[in-house]
Amino acid sequence: MAVQDEKGYRQPVTALFFGSFNPIHNGHVGIARYLLDNKLCDEVWFVISPCNPFKINRFLLPEADRLRIVEAAIADDPRIRACDIEFTMPKPSYTVDTLHLLFEKYPGREFVLVIGGDNVENFTKWKDYRWIVQHCPIFVYPRLGIDVTVGQFPGMRMIDAPLFPLSATEIREMIIQKKDITGLVPDAILSLVKEFYG
């Protein structure tokens, strides 16, 4: 995926994977590596949201702890980084506001947005969703049991990323129930996740 500036130099393509990452799990990491391995982007940023407007009443580990866990989960892959840009922004976090700030801070960078198929149905409820689709290509990854149609949104496309069987909510419930989560989160954070969510 090549993007050139006015001088003809290739600019990096950064996939923005927004989420609570409460906790990050192998599904998140698998999608990031799918995008990278299939040359759909040059790097992936996990943008950790302190407060998702659609999840205001749900349990959230403090953002600093979630950032620490994400950083530990991706430490072995230099193509992926954790992004805490929303930590100092007004809450709840709106994707369009973060995009405006990122475009301002990184004018030479091309961004694409990564969202789950479950977000497509409610996409018209997102703040300034029309601006988002006009200014940022969107990759949609499949979610188990959810049929998705993206044709109504220009610039939105499905990607054939691997399905992950469980959600972060289900993983948290497994931890509370003392069930084994080996293989569901990166090995590097297994003990951290058990410590923070147990």
GROMACS .gro file of C-alpha atoms in nm:
model
  198
    1MET     CA    1   0.000   0.000   0.000
    2ALA     CA    2   0.205   0.292  -0.129
    3VAL     CA    3   0.135   0.656  -0.060
    4GLN     CA    4   0.353   0.932  -0.201
    5ASP     CA    5   0.395   1.292  -0.098
    6GLU     CA    6   0.425   1.588  -0.334
    7LYS     CA    7   0.796   1.511  -0.388
    8GLY     CA    8   0.727   1.150  -0.477
    9TYR     CA    9   0.862   1.002  -0.155
   10ARG     CA   10   0.676   0.705  -0.017
   11GLN     CA   11   0.496   0.780   0.310
   12PRO     CA   12   0.426   0.517   0.578
   13VAL     CA   13   0.076   0.379   0.612
   14THR     CA   14  -0.035   0.346   0.973
   15ALA     CA   15  -0.335   0.136   1.072
   16LEU     CA   16  -0.515   0.279   1.375
   17PHE     CA   17  -0.672   0.005   1.585
   18PHE     CA   18  -0.885   0.184   1.846
   19GLY     CA   19  -1.014  -0.001   2.148
   20SER     CA   20  -1.042  -0.036   2.522
   21PHE     CA   21  -0.810  -0.340   2.514
   22ASN     CA   22  -0.958  -0.452   2.842
   23PRO     CA   23  -0.751  -0.669   2.816
   24ILE     CA   24  -0.569  -0.694   2.482
   25HIS     CA   25  -0.584  -1.053   2.358
   26ASN     CA   26  -0.456  -1.275   2.077
   27GLY     CA   27  -0.746  -1.171   1.854
   28HIS     CA   28  -0.628  -0.809   1.858
   29VAL     CA   29  -0.266  -0.904   1.796
   30GLY     CA   30  -0.366  -1.151   1.524
   31ILE     CA   31  -0.557  -0.883   1.332
   32ALA     CA   32  -0.261  -0.644   1.356
   33ARG     CA   33  -0.021  -0.906   1.226
   34TYR     CA   34  -0.262  -1.002   0.947
   35LEU     CA   35  -0.265  -0.640   0.826
   36LEU     CA   36   0.113  -0.619   0.841
   37ASP     CA   37   0.190  -0.959   0.689
   38ASN     CA   38  -0.049  -0.892   0.399
   39LYS     CA   39   0.110  -0.551   0.327
   40LEU     CA   40  -0.211  -0.361   0.403
   41CYS     CA   41  -0.009  -0.119   0.616
   42ASP     CA   42   0.344  -0.053   0.736
   43GLU     CA   43   0.266  -0.035   1.106
   44VAL     CA   44  -0.022  -0.073   1.349
   45TRP     CA   45  -0.094   0.156   1.642
   46PHE     CA   46  -0.316   0.025   1.920
   47VAL     CA   47  -0.495   0.344   2.025
   48ILE     CA   48  -0.603   0.283   2.385
   49SER     CA   49  -0.931   0.458   2.465
   50PRO     CA   50  -0.969   0.575   2.827
   51CYS     CA   51  -1.348   0.593   2.790
   52ASN     CA   52  -1.543   0.462   2.492
   53PRO     CA   53  -1.875   0.653   2.457
   54PHE     CA   54  -2.054   0.323   2.389
   55LYS     CA   55  -1.905   0.153   2.698
   56ILE     CA   56  -1.931   0.422   2.966
   57ASN     CA   57  -2.092   0.198   3.229
   58ARG     CA   58  -1.865  -0.102   3.178
   59PHE     CA   59  -1.574  -0.203   3.399
   60LEU     CA   60  -1.245  -0.061   3.272
   61LEU     CA   61  -0.903  -0.115   3.417
   62PRO     CA   62  -0.727   0.226   3.453
   63GLU     CA   63  -0.582   0.336   3.120
   64ALA     CA   64  -0.223   0.344   3.252
   65ASP     CA   65  -0.251  -0.024   3.345
   66ARG     CA   66  -0.403  -0.114   3.009
   67LEU     CA   67  -0.122   0.075   2.835
   68ARG     CA   68   0.137  -0.118   3.033
   69ILE     CA   69  -0.025  -0.449   2.936
   70VAL     CA   70  -0.050  -0.356   2.568
   71GLU     CA   71   0.315  -0.247   2.558
   72ALA     CA   72   0.421  -0.578   2.713
   73ALA     CA   73   0.204  -0.774   2.469
   74ILE     CA   74   0.363  -0.620   2.158
   75ALA     CA   75   0.720  -0.569   2.282
   76ASP     CA   76   0.854  -0.837   2.046
   77ASP     CA   77   0.714  -0.677   1.727
   78PRO     CA   78   0.860  -0.337   1.628
   79ARG     CA   79   0.587  -0.293   1.365
   80ILE     CA   80   0.324  -0.248   1.636
   81ARG     CA   81   0.310   0.025   1.900
   82ALA     CA   82   0.080   0.142   2.176
   83CYS     CA   83  -0.064   0.492   2.139
   84ASP     CA   84  -0.184   0.690   2.441
   85ILE     CA   85  -0.288   1.006   2.256
   86GLU     CA   86  -0.642   0.991   2.398
   87PHE     CA   87  -0.523   0.994   2.760
   88THR     CA   88  -0.502   1.375   2.764
   89MET     CA   89  -0.809   1.437   2.549
   90PRO     CA   90  -1.164   1.511   2.677
   91LYS     CA   91  -1.366   1.206   2.781
   92PRO     CA   92  -1.545   1.014   2.649
   93SER     CA   93  -1.315   0.955   2.353
   94TYR     CA   94  -1.453   1.019   2.004
   95THR     CA   95  -1.263   0.868   1.712
   96VAL     CA   96  -1.314   1.171   1.489
   97ASP     CA   97  -1.152   1.404   1.745
   98THR     CA   98  -0.852   1.175   1.776
   99LEU     CA   99  -0.820   1.154   1.398
  100HIS     CA  100  -0.817   1.534   1.371
  101LEU     CA  101  -0.536   1.548   1.627
  102LEU     CA  102  -0.335   1.271   1.462
  103PHE     CA  103  -0.366   1.432   1.118
  104GLU     CA  104  -0.241   1.756   1.272
  105LYS     CA  105   0.051   1.594   1.456
  106TYR     CA  106   0.162   1.369   1.168
  107PRO     CA  107   0.091   1.558   0.843
  108GLY     CA  108   0.311   1.332   0.630
  109ARG     CA  109   0.155   1.007   0.743
  110GLU     CA  110  -0.128   0.812   0.583
  111PHE     CA  111  -0.377   0.663   0.829
  112VAL     CA  112  -0.633   0.386   0.790
  113LEU     CA  113  -0.890   0.297   1.055
  114VAL     CA  114  -0.946  -0.061   1.176
  115ILE     CA  115  -1.285  -0.153   1.323
  116GLY     CA  116  -1.473  -0.471   1.404
  117GLY     CA  117  -1.772  -0.586   1.205
  118ASP     CA  118  -1.992  -0.527   1.509
  119ASN     CA  119  -1.924  -0.152   1.476
  120VAL     CA  120  -2.063  -0.121   1.123
  121GLU     CA  121  -2.429  -0.144   1.227
  122ASN     CA  122  -2.389   0.153   1.464
  123PHE     CA  123  -2.140   0.345   1.253
  124THR     CA  124  -2.394   0.616   1.166
  125LYS     CA  125  -2.418   0.689   1.542
  126TRP     CA  126  -2.048   0.778   1.557
  127LYS     CA  127  -1.970   1.147   1.596
  128ASP     CA  128  -1.914   1.303   1.250
  129TYR     CA  129  -1.907   0.961   1.084
  130ARG     CA  130  -1.938   1.120   0.739
  131TRP     CA  131  -1.614   1.311   0.796
  132ILE     CA  132  -1.442   0.988   0.899
  133VAL     CA  133  -1.535   0.797   0.584
  134GLN     CA  134  -1.439   1.093   0.366
  135HIS     CA  135  -1.095   1.135   0.518
  136CYS     CA  136  -0.982   0.793   0.636
  137PRO     CA  137  -1.003   0.451   0.466
  138ILE     CA  138  -1.156   0.189   0.695
  139PHE     CA  139  -1.069  -0.180   0.724
  140VAL     CA  140  -1.341  -0.396   0.882
  141TYR     CA  141  -1.243  -0.725   1.039
  142PRO     CA  142  -1.502  -1.003   1.085
  143ARG     CA  143  -1.663  -1.085   1.418
  144LEU     CA  144  -1.801  -1.429   1.493
  145GLY     CA  145  -2.174  -1.459   1.420
  146ILE     CA  146  -2.209  -1.108   1.272
  147ASP     CA  147  -2.301  -1.055   0.906
  148VAL     CA  148  -2.159  -0.729   0.774
  149THR     CA  149  -2.234  -0.517   0.468
  150VAL     CA  150  -2.000  -0.226   0.409
  151GLY     CA  151  -2.107  -0.112   0.063
  152GLN     CA  152  -2.306   0.182   0.201
  153PHE     CA  153  -1.987   0.349   0.327
  154PRO     CA  154  -1.731   0.466   0.069
  155GLY     CA  155  -1.376   0.375   0.161
  156MET     CA  156  -1.484   0.092   0.391
  157ARG     CA  157  -1.370  -0.261   0.303
  158MET     CA  158  -1.381  -0.602   0.463
  159ILE     CA  159  -1.056  -0.780   0.534
  160ASP     CA  160  -1.019  -1.155   0.565
  161ALA     CA  161  -0.856  -1.147   0.908
  162PRO     CA  162  -0.877  -1.459   1.125
  163LEU     CA  163  -1.173  -1.494   1.358
  164PHE     CA  164  -1.113  -1.500   1.733
  165PRO     CA  165  -1.362  -1.704   1.936
  166LEU     CA  166  -1.384  -1.491   2.252
  167SER     CA  167  -1.427  -1.126   2.350
  168ALA     CA  168  -1.232  -0.935   2.615
  169THR     CA  169  -1.545  -0.946   2.831
  170GLU     CA  170  -1.551  -1.326   2.815
  171ILE     CA  171  -1.182  -1.344   2.897
  172ARG     CA  172  -1.234  -1.125   3.204
  173GLU     CA  173  -1.517  -1.354   3.315
  174MET     CA  174  -1.294  -1.659   3.270
  175ILE     CA  175  -1.027  -1.499   3.489
  176ILE     CA  176  -1.281  -1.426   3.765
  177GLN     CA  177  -1.399  -1.786   3.741
  178LYS     CA  178  -1.036  -1.907   3.770
  179LYS     CA  179  -1.048  -2.068   3.426
  180ASP     CA  180  -0.736  -2.117   3.216
  181ILE     CA  181  -0.678  -1.837   2.961
  182THR     CA  182  -0.354  -1.977   2.822
  183GLY     CA  183  -0.354  -1.924   2.445
  184LEU     CA  184  -0.612  -1.645   2.462
  185VAL     CA  185  -0.370  -1.365   2.549
  186PRO     CA  186  -0.003  -1.330   2.450
  187ASP     CA  187   0.221  -1.540   2.673
  188ALA     CA  188   0.420  -1.230   2.767
  189ILE     CA  189   0.122  -1.079   2.951
  190LEU     CA  190  -0.042  -1.389   3.093
  191SER     CA  191   0.069  -1.321   3.450
  192LEU     CA  192  -0.001  -0.946   3.423
  193VAL     CA  193  -0.356  -1.004   3.300
  194LYS     CA  194  -0.426  -1.252   3.578
  195GLU     CA  195  -0.284  -1.007   3.833
  196PHE     CA  196  -0.487  -0.705   3.718
  197TYR     CA  197  -0.814  -0.878   3.633
  198GLY     CA  198  -0.817  -1.157   3.890
   0.00000   0.00000   0.00000
